[in-house]
Coordinates of C-alpha atoms in Angstrom, one line a residue:
M1110 CA 0.0 0.1 0.2
V1111 CA 1.2 3.6 -0.6
P1112 CA 1.9 5.0 2.8
S1113 CA -0.6 7.9 3.2
A1114 CA 0.8 11.0 4.6
N1115 CA -0.9 14.3 6.1
R1116 CA -0.7 17.3 4.2
R1117 CA 1.9 19.0 6.8
S1118 CA 4.2 16.5 5.9
V1119 CA 3.6 16.6 2.1
L1120 CA 4.3 20.2 2.0
K1121 CA 7.2 20.2 4.4
A1122 CA 8.8 17.7 2.0
L1123 CA 7.8 19.7 -1.1
G1124 CA 9.8 22.6 0.6
A1125 CA 12.8 20.9 1.4
A1126 CA 13.1 19.2 -2.2
G1127 CA 12.4 22.7 -3.5
A1128 CA 15.6 24.0 -2.4
L1129 CA 17.6 20.8 -4.0
M1130 CA 15.9 21.4 -7.3
A1131 CA 16.4 24.8 -7.3
A1132 CA 18.6 24.7 -10.2
P1133 CA 17.8 21.7 -12.7
G1134 CA 20.3 20.8 -15.6
A1135 CA 20.1 21.6 -19.0
L1136 CA 17.4 19.5 -21.0
R1137 CA 18.9 17.4 -23.7
S1138 CA 16.6 17.9 -26.2
Q1139 CA 13.4 19.8 -27.1
N1140 CA 11.3 17.0 -26.8
R1141 CA 12.7 16.0 -23.1
S1142 CA 11.7 17.1 -19.7
E1143 CA 12.4 15.8 -16.0
V1144 CA 9.1 15.1 -15.7
L1145 CA 6.2 14.3 -18.3
V1146 CA 2.4 14.8 -16.9
I1147 CA -0.4 13.0 -18.6
G1148 CA -3.7 14.7 -18.1
A1149 CA -4.4 18.1 -17.2
G1150 CA -7.2 17.6 -14.7
L1151 CA -7.1 18.5 -11.2
S1152 CA -4.7 15.8 -9.8
G1153 CA -2.3 16.0 -12.9
L1154 CA -2.3 19.6 -12.6
A1155 CA -1.6 19.6 -8.6
A1156 CA 1.5 17.0 -9.2
A1157 CA 2.6 19.5 -12.1
L1158 CA 2.5 22.8 -10.2
L1159 CA 4.1 21.1 -7.1
L1160 CA 6.8 19.6 -9.0
E1161 CA 7.2 22.8 -11.2
Q1162 CA 7.3 24.9 -7.5
S1163 CA 10.2 22.6 -6.4
G1164 CA 12.3 23.4 -9.7
L1165 CA 11.9 20.7 -12.0
N1166 CA 11.1 21.5 -15.6
V1167 CA 7.8 19.7 -16.1
R1168 CA 5.7 19.3 -19.2
V1169 CA 1.7 18.6 -19.3
V1170 CA -0.3 16.9 -22.0
E1171 CA -3.7 16.5 -22.2
G1172 CA -5.6 14.5 -24.9
R1173 CA -9.0 16.5 -24.6
S1174 CA -9.1 20.2 -26.3
R1175 CA -9.5 21.8 -22.8
V1176 CA -8.2 21.3 -19.3
G1177 CA -10.0 20.2 -16.3
G1178 CA -10.6 16.2 -17.0
R1179 CA -13.8 15.4 -15.3
V1180 CA -14.6 18.8 -13.9
C1181 CA -16.6 20.1 -16.8
S1182 CA -18.9 23.0 -17.0
A1183 CA -21.7 23.7 -19.3
R1184 CA -20.9 27.4 -20.5
E1185 CA -23.4 27.2 -23.0
L1186 CA -26.4 27.3 -20.3
P1187 CA -26.6 30.6 -17.8
G1188 CA -25.0 30.3 -14.7
A1189 CA -22.6 27.2 -16.2
P1190 CA -24.2 24.2 -14.4
E1191 CA -21.6 21.3 -13.8
S1192 CA -21.3 18.3 -16.2
G1193 CA -19.1 16.8 -13.6
G1194 CA -17.4 17.9 -10.4
T1195 CA -20.4 19.1 -9.1
G1196 CA -19.6 21.0 -5.8
F1197 CA -17.5 20.9 -2.7
A1198 CA -17.4 21.9 1.2
H1199 CA -15.2 23.9 3.4
G1200 CA -13.4 20.6 4.1
Y1201 CA -12.1 20.1 0.8
A1202 CA -8.6 21.7 2.2
R1203 CA -6.5 21.2 -0.9
L1204 CA -9.0 22.2 -3.5
L1205 CA -9.6 25.5 -1.1
D1206 CA -6.1 26.2 -1.0
A1207 CA -5.7 26.5 -4.9
V1208 CA -8.9 28.5 -5.2
R1209 CA -7.4 31.0 -2.8
K1210 CA -4.0 30.3 -4.2
Y1211 CA -4.9 31.0 -8.1
G1212 CA -7.6 33.6 -7.7
V1213 CA -10.7 31.8 -8.2
G1214 CA -13.9 33.3 -6.6
L1215 CA -16.6 31.2 -4.5
V1216 CA -20.4 31.2 -4.8
D1217 CA -22.1 30.0 -1.6
R1218 CA -24.8 27.7 -2.4
R1219 CA -26.9 27.7 0.8
P1220 CA -29.6 29.9 -0.5
V1221 CA -30.6 26.8 -3.0
I1222 CA -30.1 24.1 -0.9
S1223 CA -33.6 24.1 0.2
H1224 CA -34.8 24.3 -3.0
V1225 CA -32.4 21.5 -4.3
M1226 CA -33.4 18.8 -1.1
R1227 CA -37.0 19.3 -2.4
R1228 CA -37.8 16.5 -4.6
E1229 CA -40.7 15.0 -6.4
I1230 CA -41.1 11.1 -6.3
F1231 CA -42.2 9.2 -9.2
L1232 CA -42.7 5.3 -9.2
D1233 CA -44.4 3.2 -11.5
G1234 CA -45.1 6.1 -13.8
K1235 CA -47.1 7.6 -11.0
H1236 CA -46.6 11.0 -8.9
I1237 CA -46.4 10.5 -4.9
P1238 CA -46.8 13.7 -3.1
L1239 CA -44.4 14.0 -0.5
Q1240 CA -46.8 14.6 2.0
E1241 CA -48.7 11.0 1.2
W1242 CA -45.3 9.2 1.1
P1243 CA -44.9 7.8 4.9
E1244 CA -48.4 6.5 4.5
H1245 CA -48.1 5.2 0.5
P1246 CA -48.3 1.4 0.0
R1247 CA -45.0 2.2 -2.4
N1248 CA -42.9 3.2 0.9
P1249 CA -41.3 0.0 2.6
F1250 CA -39.3 1.7 5.0
P1251 CA -39.8 0.5 8.7
A1252 CA -41.9 2.3 11.1
D1253 CA -39.8 4.7 12.5
S1254 CA -38.4 6.1 9.0
R1255 CA -41.6 6.4 7.0
E1256 CA -41.1 9.8 6.8
T1257 CA -37.5 9.5 5.3
P1258 CA -37.6 10.5 1.5
P1259 CA -36.0 7.2 -0.5
W1260 CA -33.2 9.1 -1.7
A1261 CA -32.1 9.8 1.7
Y1262 CA -32.7 6.7 3.2
L1263 CA -29.6 4.7 2.6
G1264 CA -27.3 7.4 3.2
Q1265 CA -28.8 8.0 6.8
L1266 CA -28.6 4.3 7.4
T1267 CA -24.9 3.6 6.3
T1268 CA -24.2 6.6 8.3
K1269 CA -25.5 5.4 11.2
A1270 CA -24.1 2.0 11.0
N1271 CA -20.7 2.5 9.6
P1272 CA -18.4 0.6 11.4
L1273 CA -15.2 2.6 9.9
T1274 CA -13.4 5.1 12.3
S1275 CA -11.3 6.7 10.3
L1276 CA -11.1 8.0 6.6
D1277 CA -8.1 5.5 5.8
G1278 CA -10.1 2.5 7.4
W1279 CA -11.1 1.0 4.1
L1280 CA -8.1 0.2 3.4
A1281 CA -7.2 -1.4 6.8
P1282 CA -6.5 -5.4 6.8
E1283 CA -9.2 -5.5 9.7
N1284 CA -11.7 -4.4 7.5
R1285 CA -10.9 -6.7 4.4
G1286 CA -14.5 -8.7 5.6
L1287 CA -16.7 -6.0 4.6
D1288 CA -15.0 -6.1 0.8
I1289 CA -18.8 -7.8 0.2
A1290 CA -21.6 -6.7 -2.3
Y1291 CA -23.2 -3.3 -0.8
H1292 CA -26.4 -5.5 -0.8
D1293 CA -25.2 -8.0 1.4
W1294 CA -24.0 -5.4 3.8
L1295 CA -27.1 -3.7 3.8
R1296 CA -29.2 -7.1 4.2
Q1297 CA -27.0 -7.8 7.3
Q1298 CA -28.2 -4.6 8.8
G1299 CA -31.7 -5.8 8.3
V1300 CA -32.6 -3.8 5.2
S1301 CA -35.2 -5.7 2.8
D1302 CA -34.4 -6.4 -1.1
D1303 CA -37.8 -3.9 -1.4
V1304 CA -35.8 -1.2 0.5
I1305 CA -32.8 -1.9 -1.6
R1306 CA -35.1 -1.4 -4.9
V1307 CA -36.9 1.6 -4.1
T1308 CA -33.1 3.3 -3.2
S1309 CA -30.0 2.2 -4.5
D1310 CA -31.3 0.4 -7.5
V1311 CA -33.4 3.4 -8.6
E1312 CA -30.8 6.2 -8.1
Q1313 CA -27.6 3.8 -9.1
S1314 CA -25.2 6.2 -8.1
H1315 CA -22.2 3.3 -7.9
G1316 CA -22.7 0.5 -10.2
D1317 CA -25.8 -0.7 -11.7
T1318 CA -27.3 -2.2 -8.7
A1319 CA -26.1 -2.7 -4.9
F1320 CA -24.5 -6.1 -6.0
H1321 CA -22.2 -4.3 -8.1
V1322 CA -20.6 -2.0 -5.7
S1323 CA -18.1 -3.2 -2.6
A1324 CA -19.4 -2.2 0.8
L1325 CA -16.2 -0.9 1.8
M1326 CA -16.3 1.8 -0.9
M1327 CA -19.7 3.1 -0.1
L1328 CA -18.8 2.9 3.7
F1329 CA -15.4 5.1 2.8
V1330 CA -18.0 7.4 0.8
S1331 CA -19.9 7.8 3.9
R1332 CA -17.3 8.3 6.3
F1333 CA -15.5 10.9 4.1
F1334 CA -18.8 12.9 3.9
T1335 CA -19.6 12.4 7.6
D1336 CA -15.9 14.0 8.5
Q1337 CA -17.0 16.9 5.9
R1338 CA -20.1 17.7 8.2
E1339 CA -18.5 17.2 11.4
S1340 CA -15.2 19.3 10.4
A1341 CA -17.3 22.3 9.7
R1342 CA -17.0 25.3 11.5
P1343 CA -20.0 27.5 12.5
G1344 CA -20.9 29.4 9.2
D1345 CA -19.1 27.3 6.7
S1346 CA -21.5 26.3 3.8
P1347 CA -21.8 23.0 2.8
F1348 CA -21.8 23.5 -0.4
L1349 CA -19.5 25.8 -2.7
T1350 CA -18.8 26.4 -6.5
A1351 CA -16.4 28.5 -8.3
E1352 CA -17.7 31.6 -10.1
G1353 CA -17.9 30.9 -13.8
G1354 CA -18.3 27.1 -13.0
N1355 CA -15.9 24.5 -11.4
Q1356 CA -13.7 24.4 -14.3
A1357 CA -12.4 27.5 -13.5
I1358 CA -10.4 25.6 -11.0
P1359 CA -8.3 23.7 -13.0
E1360 CA -8.2 26.6 -15.5
A1361 CA -6.8 28.9 -13.2
M1362 CA -4.1 26.2 -12.2
A1363 CA -3.2 25.7 -15.8
R1364 CA -2.4 29.7 -16.2
A1365 CA -0.4 29.6 -13.3
F1366 CA 1.7 26.5 -14.9
K1367 CA 4.9 28.1 -16.5
N1368 CA 5.3 26.3 -19.4
D1369 CA 2.6 26.1 -22.1
I1370 CA -0.2 22.9 -21.7
E1371 CA 0.1 20.8 -25.0
L1372 CA -3.7 19.7 -26.0
E1373 CA -4.8 17.3 -28.2
R1374 CA -2.3 15.1 -27.6
R1375 CA -3.2 11.3 -27.4
V1376 CA -1.0 9.0 -25.6
V1377 CA -0.7 5.3 -27.0
A1378 CA 2.3 3.9 -25.5
I1379 CA 4.4 4.5 -22.0
H1380 CA 7.8 2.8 -22.2
D1381 CA 10.1 2.7 -19.4
V1382 CA 13.9 2.1 -21.0
G1383 CA 15.8 2.1 -18.0
D1384 CA 17.3 5.8 -17.8
Q1385 CA 14.4 7.5 -19.0
V1386 CA 10.5 7.1 -19.8
E1387 CA 9.6 7.1 -23.8
V1388 CA 5.9 8.0 -24.5
T1389 CA 4.2 7.5 -27.6
F1390 CA 1.6 9.6 -29.0
A1391 CA -1.4 8.7 -31.6
D1392 CA 0.6 10.9 -34.3
G1393 CA 3.6 8.9 -33.9
Q1394 CA 5.9 12.0 -32.2
V1395 CA 7.9 10.6 -28.9
Y1396 CA 8.5 12.6 -25.6
K1397 CA 11.2 11.4 -23.3
A1398 CA 11.4 12.1 -19.4
D1399 CA 13.1 11.2 -16.5
H1400 CA 9.9 10.6 -14.9
V1401 CA 6.4 10.2 -16.0
V1402 CA 3.1 11.0 -14.3
C1403 CA -0.1 9.3 -15.3
S1404 CA -3.3 10.8 -14.1
V1405 CA -5.7 8.7 -16.5
P1406 CA -8.0 6.6 -15.2
C1407 CA -8.0 2.8 -15.3
S1408 CA -10.5 2.6 -17.8
V1409 CA -8.5 4.8 -20.1
L1410 CA -4.8 3.8 -18.6
R1411 CA -6.0 -0.3 -20.1
R1412 CA -5.6 1.0 -23.5
I1413 CA -2.3 2.4 -23.2
S1414 CA 0.8 0.1 -24.0
I1415 CA 3.2 0.1 -20.8
W1416 CA 6.4 -1.3 -20.6
P1417 CA 7.5 -3.4 -18.8
P1418 CA 4.6 -4.7 -17.8
L1419 CA 2.7 -3.8 -14.7
P1420 CA 3.0 -5.9 -11.8
T1421 CA -0.1 -8.6 -11.8
P1422 CA -2.1 -7.0 -9.0
Q1423 CA -1.6 -3.7 -10.4
A1424 CA -2.3 -4.8 -13.8
R1425 CA -5.5 -6.4 -12.6
A1426 CA -6.7 -3.5 -11.3
V1427 CA -6.0 -1.5 -14.3
Q1428 CA -7.9 -3.7 -16.7
T1429 CA -10.6 -4.3 -13.9
L1430 CA -11.6 -1.1 -12.3
D1431 CA -14.5 0.2 -14.0
S1432 CA -15.9 4.0 -13.8
Q1433 CA -19.5 5.0 -13.4
A1434 CA -21.4 5.4 -16.6
V1435 CA -23.3 8.6 -16.2
N1436 CA -24.6 11.0 -18.4
L1437 CA -25.8 14.5 -17.7
I1438 CA -28.2 15.9 -20.1
H1439 CA -28.5 19.7 -19.5
M1440 CA -31.9 21.7 -21.1
V1441 CA -33.6 25.1 -21.1
S1442 CA -37.5 25.0 -21.0
K1443 CA -39.7 27.5 -22.9
A1444 CA -42.0 27.8 -20.0
P1445 CA -41.8 26.7 -16.4
F1446 CA -43.9 23.6 -16.6
W1447 CA -43.3 22.8 -13.0
E1448 CA -45.6 25.8 -12.0
E1449 CA -48.2 24.5 -14.3
E1450 CA -48.1 21.2 -12.3
G1451 CA -47.8 23.0 -8.9
L1452 CA -44.8 20.8 -8.6
S1453 CA -40.8 21.2 -7.7
P1454 CA -39.1 20.9 -10.8
N1455 CA -37.0 18.3 -9.1
M1456 CA -37.6 14.7 -9.6
Y1457 CA -36.9 11.2 -8.1
S1458 CA -37.9 8.3 -10.6
D1459 CA -37.6 4.9 -11.2
G1460 CA -37.5 5.7 -14.6
L1461 CA -34.9 6.5 -17.3
V1462 CA -34.1 10.0 -15.7
S1463 CA -33.3 8.9 -12.0
N1464 CA -32.8 12.5 -11.1
L1465 CA -34.2 15.7 -12.3
V1466 CA -32.5 19.0 -10.8
G1467 CA -33.5 22.7 -11.6
E1468 CA -30.4 24.4 -11.6
R1469 CA -30.8 27.6 -9.8
N1470 CA -27.6 29.5 -10.8
G1471 CA -28.7 33.0 -11.1
S1472 CA -29.1 36.1 -8.8
E1473 CA -32.2 35.0 -7.3
P1474 CA -32.3 31.5 -5.7
D1475 CA -35.8 31.1 -6.5
D1476 CA -35.2 31.3 -10.4
V1477 CA -34.7 28.2 -12.2
T1478 CA -32.2 28.6 -15.1
S1479 CA -31.7 25.2 -16.7
L1480 CA -32.7 21.6 -15.8
T1481 CA -30.1 18.9 -15.5
A1482 CA -31.4 15.4 -16.2
W1483 CA -29.0 12.3 -14.8
V1484 CA -28.9 9.1 -16.0
R1485 CA -26.3 6.3 -14.2
G1486 CA -25.6 3.0 -14.3
S1487 CA -27.2 0.4 -16.5
K1488 CA -29.7 3.1 -17.8
A1489 CA -26.8 5.2 -19.0
A1490 CA -25.3 2.1 -20.5
F1491 CA -28.7 1.8 -22.5
L1492 CA -28.3 5.0 -23.9
D1493 CA -25.0 5.1 -24.6
Q1494 CA -25.6 2.2 -27.2
L1495 CA -27.7 4.7 -29.4
P1496 CA -26.9 7.3 -31.5
E1497 CA -26.7 10.7 -29.6
A1498 CA -29.9 12.0 -31.3
E1499 CA -31.9 9.0 -30.4
A1500 CA -30.8 9.3 -26.4
R1501 CA -31.7 13.0 -26.6
A1502 CA -35.0 12.0 -27.9
L1503 CA -35.5 9.0 -25.1
V1504 CA -34.6 11.5 -22.2
L1505 CA -37.0 14.0 -23.2
A1506 CA -39.5 11.4 -23.6
D1507 CA -39.3 9.9 -20.4
L1508 CA -39.7 13.3 -18.8
A1509 CA -42.7 14.1 -20.8
K1510 CA -44.1 10.4 -19.8
R1511 CA -43.7 11.4 -16.0
R1512 CA -44.2 15.2 -16.3
P1513 CA -46.7 15.7 -19.0
A1514 CA -46.6 19.4 -18.9
S1515 CA -42.8 19.5 -19.9
Q1516 CA -44.1 17.9 -23.4
G1517 CA -42.7 20.3 -26.1
K1518 CA -41.1 22.6 -23.7
L1519 CA -37.9 21.2 -23.3
E1520 CA -34.8 21.9 -25.3
V1521 CA -31.4 19.8 -24.8
V1522 CA -28.4 22.4 -24.9
E1523 CA -25.6 19.8 -23.8
Y1524 CA -25.3 16.0 -23.6
K1525 CA -22.6 14.7 -21.9
S1526 CA -21.9 11.0 -21.5
W1527 CA -18.8 10.3 -19.6
Y1528 CA -18.5 6.8 -20.8
R1529 CA -18.4 7.9 -24.3
D1530 CA -15.6 10.4 -23.4
P1531 CA -12.3 8.7 -24.7
F1532 CA -10.3 10.3 -22.1
A1533 CA -12.6 9.5 -19.1
G1534 CA -14.4 6.0 -19.5
G1535 CA -17.1 7.2 -17.4
G1536 CA -17.4 9.0 -13.9
W1537 CA -16.1 8.1 -10.5
A1538 CA -14.2 4.9 -10.1
I1539 CA -16.2 2.0 -9.1
W1540 CA -14.9 -0.6 -6.7
K1541 CA -16.8 -4.2 -7.3
P1542 CA -16.7 -6.6 -4.3
G1543 CA -13.3 -8.1 -3.5
Q1544 CA -11.8 -5.5 -5.4
V1545 CA -10.9 -3.2 -2.6
S1546 CA -8.8 -5.5 -0.1
T1547 CA -7.2 -7.2 -3.4
L1548 CA -6.5 -4.3 -5.8
A1549 CA -6.7 -1.1 -4.3
P1550 CA -3.3 -1.0 -2.3
H1551 CA -2.0 -1.6 -5.5
V1552 CA -3.3 0.6 -8.1
G1553 CA -1.4 4.0 -7.3
M1554 CA 1.9 2.0 -6.8
A1555 CA 4.8 3.6 -8.9
H1556 CA 6.6 1.6 -11.2
G1557 CA 10.0 2.1 -12.2
R1558 CA 9.9 5.6 -13.1
V1559 CA 6.1 5.8 -14.2
H1560 CA 3.7 7.0 -11.2
F1561 CA 0.1 7.0 -11.1
C1562 CA -2.3 9.5 -9.7
G1563 CA -6.1 10.3 -10.0
E1564 CA -9.0 10.2 -8.0
H1565 CA -9.0 6.3 -8.2
T1566 CA -5.7 6.2 -6.3
A1567 CA -7.0 8.5 -3.3
Q1568 CA -6.5 7.0 -0.1
V1569 CA -8.7 9.3 2.5
S1570 CA -10.7 11.7 0.0
R1571 CA -13.3 11.6 -2.6
G1572 CA -14.2 13.3 -5.7
M1573 CA -12.2 16.5 -6.9
E1574 CA -10.3 16.6 -3.1
G1575 CA -9.4 12.8 -3.9
A1576 CA -7.8 14.3 -7.1
M1577 CA -5.9 16.9 -5.5
E1578 CA -4.7 14.6 -2.6
S1579 CA -3.1 12.0 -5.1
G1580 CA -1.8 14.6 -7.0
E1581 CA 0.4 15.9 -3.9
R1582 CA 1.1 12.2 -3.2
V1583 CA 2.9 11.5 -6.7
A1584 CA 4.5 14.9 -6.4
V1585 CA 6.4 13.7 -3.3
E1586 CA 6.9 10.2 -4.5
V1587 CA 8.6 11.5 -8.0
L1588 CA 11.0 14.0 -5.8
G1589 CA 11.8 11.2 -3.5
Q1590 CA 13.4 9.2 -6.9
M1591 CA 15.0 12.3 -8.2

């Protein structure tokens, strides 16, 4: 397992290394650098900036035509709603350090939280008013929880029953017995299959069903967000975004980087030849570096040739660790159909669109600036088999079936499939049952002069903060080998 380090020791190590690396040697050729970073998402940029600040010559390449990785804001819509990296809190220390250091403005989203938390329930194609939910025959919850809305039930139960007492506990050997299907762990807690079907299997936030994700991963997710809440100071907002969309954060980091970030550079091979690493691009060009930092997710890394071959456990992780299938469909409405219905625009549904969100990114929290439909898991995988035009039409048809007043009023402005993104292969990493205890300790291990970071290698953080954590770790790792 890669040893975890707290931020204080990480930054101390970086400071000491900076003094040693203040005068790097001359580069041997134009396509040579001391460190080559693959991927200009949060993790790659965090590593690149720390290494550059330590005096190294660092080069960053990115396959997309933009920086940011899976942090992506829909700039074509009012308020730039998020297609990835939807928000963060004051406990995201590394991310907020970058926000302050690189001059990104923050938006306190507290005024819209009450609107976001209210959702209309649609099950079996029928609307269930929230006030009727406690006594409704479709409510499978025990007597003391019947007032809990279906989207909140498992989160509350998992938080209450969580045996993990620390953020790195999900990787501890003594917890390997919890590396079972989340479904099986829930059944051990007395949760019925009916409850699982109306909660986890509807929203599909991790995997296709509760059978497809490790309980250890879900307990880690719960522990992380519990710590976020418990570490909040009075007055801290539980929900922040960046001015201009969260993509503004990696964009500001990229502007702070001294060298130009090279876009549209697709890597096809990484070969460690002993005294250097050679990275080959799709156009046949080869870059050379003393060390390579690879921040791409396993769903993409498995399509890149690596030599020498990775050790067996790490290779198995790369080949089998998947990312969540998730599609976000951003829409504008010609008229506020939800007002015609007398309902909230937000929706929790067992249809194709599991979650419909009325975005409120304007100056007034009561104003709905756009709508975002979330499609995840097997439902997203189904859409991904279709031409995008057909997928868009099916989403609108699904909404019209449950919300007839929306018929003819919605226009899709942006459709984002993360699985179809060739540089993502999905959203966040999904650790399946048995993978945490056998593969997670190996996925972020250095392989000679090749180093790995990214959200999937984070040990104590999730999401954007996890990406930043992994960037810090790998920067210290590289400096330790220089």
